[in-house]
Tab-separated table of N, CA and C in Angstrom:
chain	number	residue	atom	x	y	z
A	1	MET	N	1.005	-1.184	0.027
A	1	MET	CA	-0.154	0.013	-0.024
A	1	MET	C	0.854	1.093	-0.143
A	2	SER	N	0.445	2.327	-0.551
A	2	SER	CA	0.869	3.644	-0.488
A	2	SER	C	1.114	4.179	0.705
A	3	PRO	N	1.810	5.080	0.883
A	3	PRO	CA	1.836	6.040	2.081
A	3	PRO	C	0.356	6.610	1.711
A	4	SER	N	0.156	7.259	0.887
A	4	SER	CA	-1.001	8.334	0.635
A	4	SER	C	-2.202	7.320	0.794
A	5	TYR	N	-2.591	6.385	0.677
A	5	TYR	CA	-3.745	5.713	0.823
A	5	TYR	C	-4.014	5.324	2.316
A	6	ARG	N	-2.928	4.878	3.000
A	6	ARG	CA	-2.919	4.740	3.935
A	6	ARG	C	-3.195	6.130	4.948
A	7	SER	N	-2.679	6.809	4.523
A	7	SER	CA	-3.103	8.111	5.079
A	7	SER	C	-4.452	8.782	5.205
A	8	ARG	N	-5.305	8.340	3.948
A	8	ARG	CA	-6.294	8.835	3.474
A	8	ARG	C	-7.521	7.874	4.332
A	9	SER	N	-7.319	6.685	4.799
A	9	SER	CA	-7.760	5.551	5.251
A	9	SER	C	-7.729	5.842	6.756
A	10	ASN	N	-6.391	6.379	7.285
A	10	ASN	CA	-6.389	6.984	8.704
A	10	ASN	C	-7.326	7.943	9.122
A	11	GLN	N	-7.485	9.124	7.823
A	11	GLN	CA	-8.130	9.981	7.976
A	11	GLN	C	-9.837	9.601	8.311
A	12	ALA	N	-9.901	8.920	6.936
A	12	ALA	CA	-11.405	8.313	6.777
A	12	ALA	C	-11.942	7.828	8.348
A	13	ALA	N	-11.108	7.332	8.805
A	13	ALA	CA	-11.114	6.130	10.451
A	13	ALA	C	-11.146	7.524	11.424
A	14	THR	N	-10.205	8.177	11.234
A	14	THR	CA	-10.683	9.302	12.553
A	14	THR	C	-12.108	10.163	12.276
A	15	VAL	N	-12.468	10.316	11.190
A	15	VAL	CA	-13.539	11.246	10.756
A	15	VAL	C	-14.922	10.050	11.535
A	16	LEU	N	-14.875	8.634	11.095
A	16	LEU	CA	-15.783	7.741	11.410
A	16	LEU	C	-15.802	7.889	12.787
A	17	ALA	N	-14.939	7.832	13.506
A	17	ALA	CA	-14.577	7.523	14.987
A	17	ALA	C	-15.263	9.059	15.594
A	18	VAL	N	-14.768	10.030	15.370
A	18	VAL	CA	-15.397	11.280	15.413
A	18	VAL	C	-16.727	11.166	15.323
A	19	VAL	N	-17.311	10.872	14.615
A	19	VAL	CA	-19.040	11.168	14.086
A	19	VAL	C	-19.770	10.157	15.335
A	20	ALA	N	-19.002	8.675	15.273
A	20	ALA	CA	-19.686	8.010	16.386
A	20	ALA	C	-19.979	8.568	17.703
A	21	ASP	N	-18.359	9.533	17.999
A	21	ASP	CA	-18.380	10.223	19.689
A	21	ASP	C	-19.040	11.402	19.424
A	22	ILE	N	-19.517	11.856	18.622
A	22	ILE	CA	-20.462	12.912	18.515
A	22	ILE	C	-21.812	12.531	18.855
A	23	ALA	N	-22.217	11.421	18.196
A	23	ALA	CA	-23.562	10.882	18.205
A	23	ALA	C	-23.522	10.438	19.726
A	24	ALA	N	-22.838	9.820	20.355
A	24	ALA	CA	-22.776	9.418	21.619
A	24	ALA	C	-22.808	10.507	22.658
A	25	VAL	N	-22.086	11.422	21.966
A	25	VAL	CA	-22.014	12.510	22.953
A	25	VAL	C	-23.623	13.524	23.187
A	26	ILE	N	-24.116	13.770	21.833
A	26	ILE	CA	-25.706	13.967	21.556
A	26	ILE	C	-26.426	13.431	22.510
A	27	LEU	N	-26.442	11.965	22.605
A	27	LEU	CA	-27.703	11.000	22.975
A	27	LEU	C	-27.321	11.069	24.866
A	28	GLY	N	-26.108	11.154	25.286
A	28	GLY	CA	-25.490	11.083	26.594
A	28	GLY	C	-25.823	12.894	26.949
A	29	LEU	N	-25.864	13.753	26.408
A	29	LEU	CA	-26.492	14.951	26.649
A	29	LEU	C	-27.731	15.039	27.046
A	30	TRP	N	-28.733	14.075	25.820
A	30	TRP	CA	-30.297	14.264	26.249
A	30	TRP	C	-30.345	13.314	27.510
A	31	ILE	N	-29.196	12.505	27.736
A	31	ILE	CA	-30.139	11.494	29.025
A	31	ILE	C	-29.894	12.442	30.512
A	32	LEU	N	-28.854	13.253	30.495
A	32	LEU	CA	-28.552	13.851	31.110
A	32	LEU	C	-29.704	14.976	31.483
A	33	PHE	N	-29.768	15.740	30.074
A	33	PHE	CA	-30.701	16.726	30.061
A	33	PHE	C	-32.588	16.264	30.887
A	34	SER	N	-32.459	15.320	30.602
A	34	SER	CA	-33.792	14.459	30.726
A	34	SER	C	-33.754	13.963	32.422
A	35	LEU	N	-32.427	13.482	33.021
A	35	LEU	CA	-32.850	13.268	34.390
A	35	LEU	C	-32.316	14.467	35.447
A	36	LEU	N	-32.127	15.569	34.781
A	36	LEU	CA	-31.905	16.624	35.424
A	36	LEU	C	-33.347	17.663	35.391
A	37	ASP	N	-34.186	17.180	34.560
A	37	ASP	CA	-35.421	17.627	33.970
A	37	ASP	C	-35.034	19.037	33.868
A	38	ALA	N	-34.393	19.297	32.373
A	38	ALA	CA	-34.071	20.327	31.738
A	38	ALA	C	-35.567	20.779	31.122
A	39	ASN	N	-35.068	22.291	31.042
A	39	ASN	CA	-36.466	23.287	30.939
A	39	ASN	C	-36.305	23.119	29.016
A	40	ARG	N	-37.637	22.086	28.809
A	40	ARG	CA	-37.674	21.887	27.151
A	40	ARG	C	-38.017	22.913	26.404
A	41	THR	N	-38.303	23.773	27.024
A	41	THR	CA	-38.738	25.438	25.711
A	41	THR	C	-37.351	25.748	25.646
A	42	ASN	N	-36.311	25.502	25.964
A	42	ASN	CA	-35.079	25.963	26.047
A	42	ASN	C	-34.065	25.801	24.515
A	43	ASP	N	-34.199	26.492	23.938
A	43	ASP	CA	-33.816	26.165	22.365
A	43	ASP	C	-32.297	24.938	22.278
A	44	LEU	N	-31.575	25.323	23.297
A	44	LEU	CA	-30.292	24.311	23.184
A	44	LEU	C	-30.880	22.744	23.720
A	45	VAL	N	-31.887	22.585	24.738
A	45	VAL	CA	-32.472	21.506	25.200
A	45	VAL	C	-33.324	20.938	23.907
A	46	ASN	N	-33.796	21.693	23.459
A	46	ASN	CA	-34.905	21.207	22.424
A	46	ASN	C	-33.849	20.792	21.051
A	47	ALA	N	-33.114	21.155	20.776
A	47	ALA	CA	-32.222	21.008	19.769
A	47	ALA	C	-31.513	19.820	19.898
A	48	VAL	N	-31.047	19.320	21.210
A	48	VAL	CA	-30.411	18.271	21.547
A	48	VAL	C	-31.428	17.055	21.640
A	49	HIS	N	-32.784	17.476	22.332
A	49	HIS	CA	-33.545	16.261	22.078
A	49	HIS	C	-34.043	15.753	20.753
A	50	ASP	N	-34.396	16.901	19.750
A	50	ASP	CA	-34.653	16.601	18.417
A	50	ASP	C	-33.398	15.335	17.809
A	51	ALA	N	-31.956	16.118	17.856
A	51	ALA	CA	-31.053	15.481	17.611
A	51	ALA	C	-31.021	13.812	18.273
A	52	ALA	N	-31.116	13.790	19.380
A	52	ALA	CA	-31.432	12.356	20.035
A	52	ALA	C	-32.365	11.563	19.586
A	53	GLN	N	-33.572	12.255	19.366
A	53	GLN	CA	-34.402	11.335	18.965
A	53	GLN	C	-34.568	10.965	17.689
A	54	TRP	N	-33.672	11.681	16.731
A	54	TRP	CA	-33.425	11.291	15.170
A	54	TRP	C	-32.342	10.231	15.533
A	55	LEU	N	-31.308	10.295	16.260
A	55	LEU	CA	-30.692	9.067	16.194
A	55	LEU	C	-30.710	7.817	16.666
A	56	ALA	N	-31.426	7.843	18.033
A	56	ALA	CA	-32.260	6.906	18.738
A	56	ALA	C	-33.446	6.185	18.222
A	57	GLY	N	-33.989	6.692	16.989
A	57	GLY	CA	-35.041	6.350	16.029
A	57	GLY	C	-35.149	4.665	16.006
A	58	TRP	N	-34.270	4.505	15.704
A	58	TRP	CA	-34.623	2.866	15.629
A	58	TRP	C	-34.564	2.068	17.016
A	59	SER	N	-34.688	2.410	18.310
A	59	SER	CA	-34.706	1.822	19.260
A	59	SER	C	-35.715	2.654	19.775
A	60	HIS	N	-36.537	3.262	18.935
A	60	HIS	CA	-37.663	3.886	19.991
A	60	HIS	C	-38.471	3.173	20.516
A	61	ASP	N	-38.873	3.062	21.955
A	61	ASP	CA	-39.405	2.387	22.661
A	61	ASP	C	-39.037	0.764	22.885
A	62	LEU	N	-37.820	0.547	22.541
A	62	LEU	CA	-37.236	-0.892	22.737
A	62	LEU	C	-37.695	-1.359	24.129
A	63	PHE	N	-37.379	-0.214	25.087
A	63	PHE	CA	-37.779	-0.553	26.767
A	63	PHE	C	-38.951	0.425	26.749
A	64	THR	N	-39.690	-0.628	27.554
A	64	THR	CA	-41.111	0.240	28.002
A	64	THR	C	-41.582	-0.007	29.423
A	65	MET	N	-40.576	-0.079	30.321
A	65	MET	CA	-40.961	-0.300	31.602
A	65	MET	C	-41.451	1.363	32.192
A	66	ASP	N	-42.087	1.413	33.098
A	66	ASP	CA	-42.836	2.413	33.843
A	66	ASP	C	-41.848	3.476	34.368
A	67	THR	N	-40.851	2.921	34.985
A	67	THR	CA	-39.988	4.237	35.225
A	67	THR	C	-39.016	4.932	34.158
A	68	GLU	N	-39.299	6.405	34.436
A	68	GLU	CA	-39.266	7.411	33.292
A	68	GLU	C	-37.728	7.372	32.910
A	69	TRP	N	-37.030	7.655	34.367
A	69	TRP	CA	-35.462	7.613	33.982
A	69	TRP	C	-34.731	6.642	33.636
A	70	LEU	N	-35.252	5.190	33.998
A	70	LEU	CA	-34.464	4.152	33.407
A	70	LEU	C	-34.926	3.791	31.881
A	71	ARG	N	-35.923	4.239	31.746
A	71	ARG	CA	-36.271	3.980	30.244
A	71	ARG	C	-35.626	4.933	29.133
A	72	THR	N	-35.513	6.367	29.654
A	72	THR	CA	-34.970	7.193	29.032
A	72	THR	C	-33.306	6.629	28.624
A	73	ILE	N	-32.580	6.297	30.098
A	73	ILE	CA	-31.441	5.951	29.900
A	73	ILE	C	-31.276	4.513	28.995
A	74	LEU	N	-31.921	3.336	28.991
A	74	LEU	CA	-31.996	2.436	28.250
A	74	LEU	C	-32.418	2.534	26.955
A	75	ASN	N	-33.476	3.419	26.415
A	75	ASN	CA	-33.598	4.037	25.115
A	75	ASN	C	-32.721	4.834	24.525
A	76	TYR	N	-32.047	5.656	24.978
A	76	TYR	CA	-30.897	6.385	24.684
A	76	TYR	C	-29.571	6.201	24.817
A	77	GLY	N	-29.178	5.068	25.827
A	77	GLY	CA	-27.923	4.847	26.292
A	77	GLY	C	-27.381	3.764	25.530
A	78	LEU	N	-28.662	2.695	24.864
A	78	LEU	CA	-28.024	1.794	24.106
A	78	LEU	C	-27.659	2.094	22.697
A	79	PRO	N	-28.537	3.350	22.024
A	79	PRO	CA	-27.850	3.797	20.649
A	79	PRO	C	-26.407	4.121	20.713
A	80	ALA	N	-26.351	4.991	22.113
A	80	ALA	CA	-24.813	5.598	22.100
A	80	ALA	C	-24.013	4.512	22.423
A	81	LEU	N	-24.324	3.478	23.122
A	81	LEU	CA	-23.031	2.262	23.284
A	81	LEU	C	-23.024	1.758	21.627
A	82	VAL	N	-24.070	1.481	20.848
A	82	VAL	CA	-23.798	0.984	19.523
A	82	VAL	C	-23.445	1.550	18.851
A	83	TYR	N	-23.501	2.897	18.776
A	83	TYR	CA	-22.486	3.947	17.877
A	83	TYR	C	-21.094	4.211	18.215
A	84	LEU	N	-20.718	3.986	19.596
A	84	LEU	CA	-19.504	3.879	19.939
A	84	LEU	C	-18.917	2.573	19.517
A	85	PHE	N	-19.250	1.241	19.576
A	85	PHE	CA	-19.113	0.170	19.632
A	85	PHE	C	-18.696	0.142	18.185
A	86	ILE	N	-19.693	-0.126	16.948
A	86	ILE	CA	-19.649	0.007	15.600
A	86	ILE	C	-18.474	0.986	14.945
A	87	GLY	N	-19.103	2.266	15.575
A	87	GLY	CA	-17.884	3.540	14.789
A	87	GLY	C	-16.127	3.062	15.025
A	88	HIS	N	-16.176	2.670	16.536
A	88	HIS	CA	-14.789	2.758	16.709
A	88	HIS	C	-13.776	1.240	16.483
A	89	THR	N	-14.999	0.326	16.432
A	89	THR	CA	-14.805	-0.913	15.643
A	89	THR	C	-14.260	-0.657	14.417
A	90	LEU	N	-14.825	-0.144	13.164
A	90	LEU	CA	-14.772	0.217	11.835
A	90	LEU	C	-13.278	0.899	11.829
A	91	ALA	N	-13.684	1.866	12.363
A	91	ALA	CA	-12.287	2.927	12.461
A	91	ALA	C	-11.162	2.278	12.681
A	92	ASN	N	-11.181	1.200	13.619
A	92	ASN	CA	-10.316	0.352	13.982
A	92	ASN	C	-9.561	-0.670	12.837
A	93	ARG	N	-10.361	-1.481	12.291
A	93	ARG	CA	-10.396	-2.063	11.153
A	93	ARG	C	-9.654	-1.121	9.873
A	94	MET	N	-10.177	-0.159	9.558
A	94	MET	CA	-9.979	1.008	8.601
A	94	MET	C	-8.190	1.197	8.735
A	95	ARG	N	-7.941	1.692	9.929
A	95	ARG	CA	-6.492	1.591	10.108
A	95	ARG	C	-5.592	0.483	10.109
A	96	ARG	N	-5.914	-0.453	10.240
A	96	ARG	CA	-5.318	-1.765	9.848
A	96	ARG	C	-5.058	-2.047	8.538
A	97	GLY	N	-5.910	-1.584	7.706
A	97	GLY	CA	-5.833	-1.795	6.294
A	97	GLY	C	-6.485	-3.076	5.895
């Protein structure tokens, strides 16, 4: 492999890992906002909520227990972990070539 190919592969791997990290941060931030009962009319809280709902759309109501705080942690925490695992696993494989 040429050095330029390996460099581009490393850059793509870094971008993939950063995107996974950003997705997990958004989901984690929403969990924190929800647990702390943040003001949902606030623009930042609303934007984070909308982004988190979109990112966790595939796992919407995967867990439906009665306890709201636990439901929030599971329904938004699982996607965060999945994004981190898949994103970093793929990035590591890209770096290895």
